[in-house]
Amino acid sequence: GDSVTQMEGPVTLSEEAFLTINCTYTATGYPSLFWYVQYPGEGLQLLLKATKADDKGSNKGFEATYRKETTSFHLEKGSVQVSDSAVYFCALSDHGNRDDKIIFGKGTRLHILP
Amino acid sequence: DGGITQSPKYLFRKEGQNVTLSCEQNLNHDAMYWYRQDPGQGLRLIYYSQIVNDFQKGDIAEGYSVSREKKESFPLTVTSAQKNPTAFYLCASSIGTSGYYNEQFFGPGTRLTVL
């Protein structure tokens, strides 16, 4: 079945450092890929998405490129801020399935030190 | 503003009592979902509904029940049969199979503590 694997955390970086959170997936159909962010005590917010191979999603300085050849969707940011401290979830929606479900990774907790 | 509301934000109940968590959306979405999140853990799907008056079990449905009598509402009841109900509960919605990208929109969550 479909699955999402993302790097385990926590990831701790200093402010202005470069960020990469790895995400790989398996899917039987033609997935759309997402990154969600969860701040402490809150629900998830969609950070960015990509719907087909080679698409690049971007938002708030974060980017991720849909790489079909490596089945990856790594999240990157050139210069992180303390306010980026949160949990990040990689996810996919497989359009080959008609159940409207999204498959989430287990999440990666990010700590940014001032 | 369109969005998803969950109430209450914090809920305390005594062991053995049933409790119902509210979820309302005004996004005109067909599909709605309930997830459970434990500290430091990912999301686990409890129930989901693709259309009014129909719903399906997710991965951890035991001890929970839902109803979908209206498009905008999807309440979750945590019954006394749920062995470890203390958790953070998240409701979400999406356009459903009528929409191609099918991203989910989340509510702010309800933190349930059973004493």
mmCIF file of N, CA and C in Angstrom, chain A residues 30 32 34 36 38 41-46 49 51 87 89 93 95 97-102 104-107 109, chain B residues 9 31 33 35 37 40-43 45 48 50 88 90 94 96-97 100-109 111:
data_model
loop_
_atom_site.group_PDB
_atom_site.id
_atom_site.type_symbol
_atom_site.label_atom_id
_atom_site.label_comp_id
_atom_site.label_asym_id
_atom_site.label_seq_id
_atom_site.Cartn_x
_atom_site.Cartn_y
_atom_site.Cartn_z
ATOM 1 N N TYR A 30 -1.173 7.893 -8.846
ATOM 2 C CA TYR A 30 -0.564 9.163 -9.254
ATOM 3 C C TYR A 30 -0.778 10.171 -8.137
ATOM 4 N N SER A 32 -0.645 13.258 -5.364
ATOM 5 C CA SER A 32 -0.278 14.618 -5.039
ATOM 6 C C SER A 32 0.478 14.572 -3.717
ATOM 7 N N PHE A 34 2.208 16.707 -0.285
ATOM 8 C CA PHE A 34 1.972 17.862 0.574
ATOM 9 C C PHE A 34 3.001 17.917 1.701
ATOM 10 N N TYR A 36 2.686 19.639 5.531
ATOM 11 C CA TYR A 36 1.876 20.340 6.513
ATOM 12 C C TYR A 36 2.788 20.745 7.675
ATOM 13 N N GLN A 38 2.630 21.940 11.901
ATOM 14 C CA GLN A 38 1.811 22.010 13.119
ATOM 15 C C GLN A 38 2.588 22.761 14.194
ATOM 16 N N GLY A 41 0.184 22.975 20.055
ATOM 17 C CA GLY A 41 -1.196 23.118 20.511
ATOM 18 C C GLY A 41 -2.203 23.452 19.434
ATOM 19 N N GLU A 42 -1.789 23.399 18.181
ATOM 20 C CA GLU A 42 -2.689 23.783 17.088
ATOM 21 C C GLU A 42 -2.926 22.622 16.124
ATOM 22 N N GLY A 43 -3.855 22.847 15.185
ATOM 23 C CA GLY A 43 -4.080 21.879 14.121
ATOM 24 C C GLY A 43 -3.014 22.000 13.048
ATOM 25 N N LEU A 44 -3.136 21.181 12.011
ATOM 26 C CA LEU A 44 -2.179 21.220 10.915
ATOM 27 C C LEU A 44 -2.577 22.290 9.908
ATOM 28 N N GLN A 45 -1.555 22.913 9.320
ATOM 29 C CA GLN A 45 -1.775 23.885 8.254
ATOM 30 C C GLN A 45 -1.020 23.399 7.015
ATOM 31 N N LEU A 46 -1.661 23.531 5.870
ATOM 32 C CA LEU A 46 -0.971 23.181 4.631
ATOM 33 C C LEU A 46 0.132 24.193 4.370
ATOM 34 N N LYS A 49 2.298 22.319 -1.631
ATOM 35 C CA LYS A 49 1.875 21.095 -2.294
ATOM 36 C C LYS A 49 2.445 21.045 -3.708
ATOM 37 N N THR A 51 1.502 18.637 -7.414
ATOM 38 C CA THR A 51 0.508 17.692 -7.919
ATOM 39 C C THR A 51 1.012 16.796 -9.033
ATOM 40 N N VAL A 87 6.292 21.093 14.126
ATOM 41 C CA VAL A 87 6.373 19.723 13.606
ATOM 42 C C VAL A 87 5.931 19.754 12.147
ATOM 43 N N PHE A 89 4.920 17.614 8.666
ATOM 44 C CA PHE A 89 4.411 16.329 8.180
ATOM 45 C C PHE A 89 4.422 16.310 6.656
ATOM 46 N N SER A 93 -1.680 12.109 -1.340
ATOM 47 C CA SER A 93 -3.040 11.734 -1.698
ATOM 48 C C SER A 93 -2.960 11.017 -3.035
ATOM 49 N N HIS A 95 -4.505 9.508 -6.177
ATOM 50 C CA HIS A 95 -5.737 9.631 -6.952
ATOM 51 C C HIS A 95 -6.180 8.318 -7.561
ATOM 52 N N ASN A 97 -6.740 5.855 -5.695
ATOM 53 C CA ASN A 97 -7.685 5.404 -4.680
ATOM 54 C C ASN A 97 -8.855 6.373 -4.636
ATOM 55 N N ARG A 98 -10.041 5.879 -4.466
ATOM 56 C CA ARG A 98 -11.214 6.744 -4.457
ATOM 57 C C ARG A 98 -11.745 6.954 -3.043
ATOM 58 N N ASP A 99 -10.857 6.786 -2.054
ATOM 59 C CA ASP A 99 -11.328 6.879 -0.681
ATOM 60 C C ASP A 99 -11.077 8.232 -0.042
ATOM 61 N N ASP A 100 -10.530 9.186 -0.783
ATOM 62 C CA ASP A 100 -10.294 10.545 -0.280
ATOM 63 C C ASP A 100 -9.358 10.614 0.908
ATOM 64 N N LYS A 101 -8.597 9.581 1.177
ATOM 65 C CA LYS A 101 -7.710 9.610 2.336
ATOM 66 C C LYS A 101 -6.359 10.185 1.963
ATOM 67 N N ILE A 102 -5.724 10.796 2.967
ATOM 68 C CA ILE A 102 -4.343 11.261 2.842
ATOM 69 C C ILE A 102 -3.484 10.395 3.752
ATOM 70 N N PHE A 104 -0.161 10.201 5.900
ATOM 71 C CA PHE A 104 0.779 11.116 6.539
ATOM 72 C C PHE A 104 2.036 10.375 6.989
ATOM 73 N N GLY A 105 3.184 11.059 6.923
ATOM 74 C CA GLY A 105 4.368 10.570 7.595
ATOM 75 C C GLY A 105 4.220 10.795 9.094
ATOM 76 N N LYS A 106 5.198 10.344 9.854
ATOM 77 C CA LYS A 106 5.098 10.421 11.308
ATOM 78 C C LYS A 106 5.445 11.786 11.863
ATOM 79 N N GLY A 107 5.933 12.684 11.041
ATOM 80 C CA GLY A 107 6.254 14.027 11.501
ATOM 81 C C GLY A 107 7.701 14.178 11.917
ATOM 82 N N ARG A 109 9.992 16.902 14.183
ATOM 83 C CA ARG A 109 9.978 18.091 15.049
ATOM 84 C C ARG A 109 11.226 18.903 14.784
ATOM 85 N N LYS B 9 -12.016 23.514 23.077
ATOM 86 C CA LYS B 9 -10.583 23.337 22.854
ATOM 87 C C LYS B 9 -9.984 22.374 23.893
ATOM 88 N N ALA B 31 -16.088 15.677 2.099
ATOM 89 C CA ALA B 31 -15.403 14.693 2.939
ATOM 90 C C ALA B 31 -14.958 15.306 4.268
ATOM 91 N N TYR B 33 -13.072 14.115 8.287
ATOM 92 C CA TYR B 33 -12.193 13.120 8.893
ATOM 93 C C TYR B 33 -11.983 13.429 10.377
ATOM 94 N N TYR B 35 -9.007 12.478 13.331
ATOM 95 C CA TYR B 35 -7.709 11.901 13.637
ATOM 96 C C TYR B 35 -7.457 11.987 15.146
ATOM 97 N N GLN B 37 -4.135 12.192 17.836
ATOM 98 C CA GLN B 37 -2.702 12.441 17.911
ATOM 99 C C GLN B 37 -2.273 12.318 19.366
ATOM 100 N N GLY B 40 3.972 13.542 20.785
ATOM 101 C CA GLY B 40 5.150 13.149 20.017
ATOM 102 C C GLY B 40 4.882 12.158 18.907
ATOM 103 N N GLN B 41 3.599 11.934 18.614
ATOM 104 C CA GLN B 41 3.249 10.940 17.600
ATOM 105 C C GLN B 41 2.621 11.596 16.376
ATOM 106 N N GLY B 42 2.475 10.805 15.339
ATOM 107 C CA GLY B 42 1.812 11.274 14.138
ATOM 108 C C GLY B 42 0.306 11.185 14.264
ATOM 109 N N LEU B 43 -0.378 11.244 13.132
ATOM 110 C CA LEU B 43 -1.832 11.210 13.085
ATOM 111 C C LEU B 43 -2.326 9.794 12.804
ATOM 112 N N LEU B 45 -5.952 7.813 11.802
ATOM 113 C CA LEU B 45 -7.303 8.052 11.305
ATOM 114 C C LEU B 45 -8.304 7.218 12.094
ATOM 115 N N TYR B 48 -13.828 8.396 8.785
ATOM 116 C CA TYR B 48 -13.976 9.405 7.761
ATOM 117 C C TYR B 48 -15.303 9.232 7.037
ATOM 118 N N GLN B 50 -17.271 10.390 3.334
ATOM 119 C CA GLN B 50 -17.148 11.001 2.007
ATOM 120 C C GLN B 50 -18.441 11.688 1.565
ATOM 121 N N PHE B 88 -5.115 14.286 21.754
ATOM 122 C CA PHE B 88 -5.468 15.480 20.991
ATOM 123 C C PHE B 88 -6.226 14.998 19.759
ATOM 124 N N LEU B 90 -8.155 15.788 16.180
ATOM 125 C CA LEU B 90 -8.173 16.729 15.063
ATOM 126 C C LEU B 90 -9.240 16.338 14.050
ATOM 127 N N SER B 94 -12.127 17.892 3.285
ATOM 128 C CA SER B 94 -11.578 18.095 1.948
ATOM 129 C C SER B 94 -12.724 18.105 0.951
ATOM 130 N N GLY B 96 -13.168 16.233 -1.544
ATOM 131 C CA GLY B 96 -13.616 14.880 -1.815
ATOM 132 C C GLY B 96 -13.296 14.478 -3.232
ATOM 133 N N THR B 97 -13.890 13.417 -3.681
ATOM 134 C CA THR B 97 -13.519 12.849 -4.982
ATOM 135 C C THR B 97 -13.902 13.764 -6.139
ATOM 136 N N TYR B 100 -9.624 17.208 -7.528
ATOM 137 C CA TYR B 100 -8.500 16.371 -7.911
ATOM 138 C C TYR B 100 -7.405 16.349 -6.869
ATOM 139 N N TYR B 101 -7.101 17.490 -6.276
ATOM 140 C CA TYR B 101 -5.911 17.563 -5.439
ATOM 141 C C TYR B 101 -6.173 17.078 -4.026
ATOM 142 N N ASN B 102 -7.373 17.286 -3.542
ATOM 143 C CA ASN B 102 -7.828 16.647 -2.318
ATOM 144 C C ASN B 102 -6.998 16.969 -1.087
ATOM 145 N N GLU B 103 -6.506 18.193 -0.970
ATOM 146 C CA GLU B 103 -5.819 18.559 0.254
ATOM 147 C C GLU B 103 -6.833 18.657 1.380
ATOM 148 N N GLN B 104 -6.361 18.385 2.589
ATOM 149 C CA GLN B 104 -7.237 18.452 3.749
ATOM 150 C C GLN B 104 -6.984 19.733 4.522
ATOM 151 N N PHE B 105 -8.067 20.262 5.075
ATOM 152 C CA PHE B 105 -8.029 21.461 5.906
ATOM 153 C C PHE B 105 -8.377 21.037 7.332
ATOM 154 N N PHE B 106 -7.605 21.530 8.294
ATOM 155 C CA PHE B 106 -7.737 21.054 9.663
ATOM 156 C C PHE B 106 -8.351 22.105 10.587
ATOM 157 N N GLY B 107 -9.070 21.616 11.576
ATOM 158 C CA GLY B 107 -9.524 22.457 12.664
ATOM 159 C C GLY B 107 -8.424 22.646 13.698
ATOM 160 N N PRO B 108 -8.688 23.433 14.758
ATOM 161 C CA PRO B 108 -7.673 23.736 15.771
ATOM 162 C C PRO B 108 -7.447 22.619 16.774
ATOM 163 N N GLY B 109 -8.327 21.615 16.781
ATOM 164 C CA GLY B 109 -8.141 20.478 17.676
ATOM 165 C C GLY B 109 -8.857 20.614 18.999
ATOM 166 N N ARG B 111 -8.347 18.975 22.911
ATOM 167 C CA ARG B 111 -7.512 18.143 23.793
ATOM 168 C C ARG B 111 -8.407 17.541 24.863
#
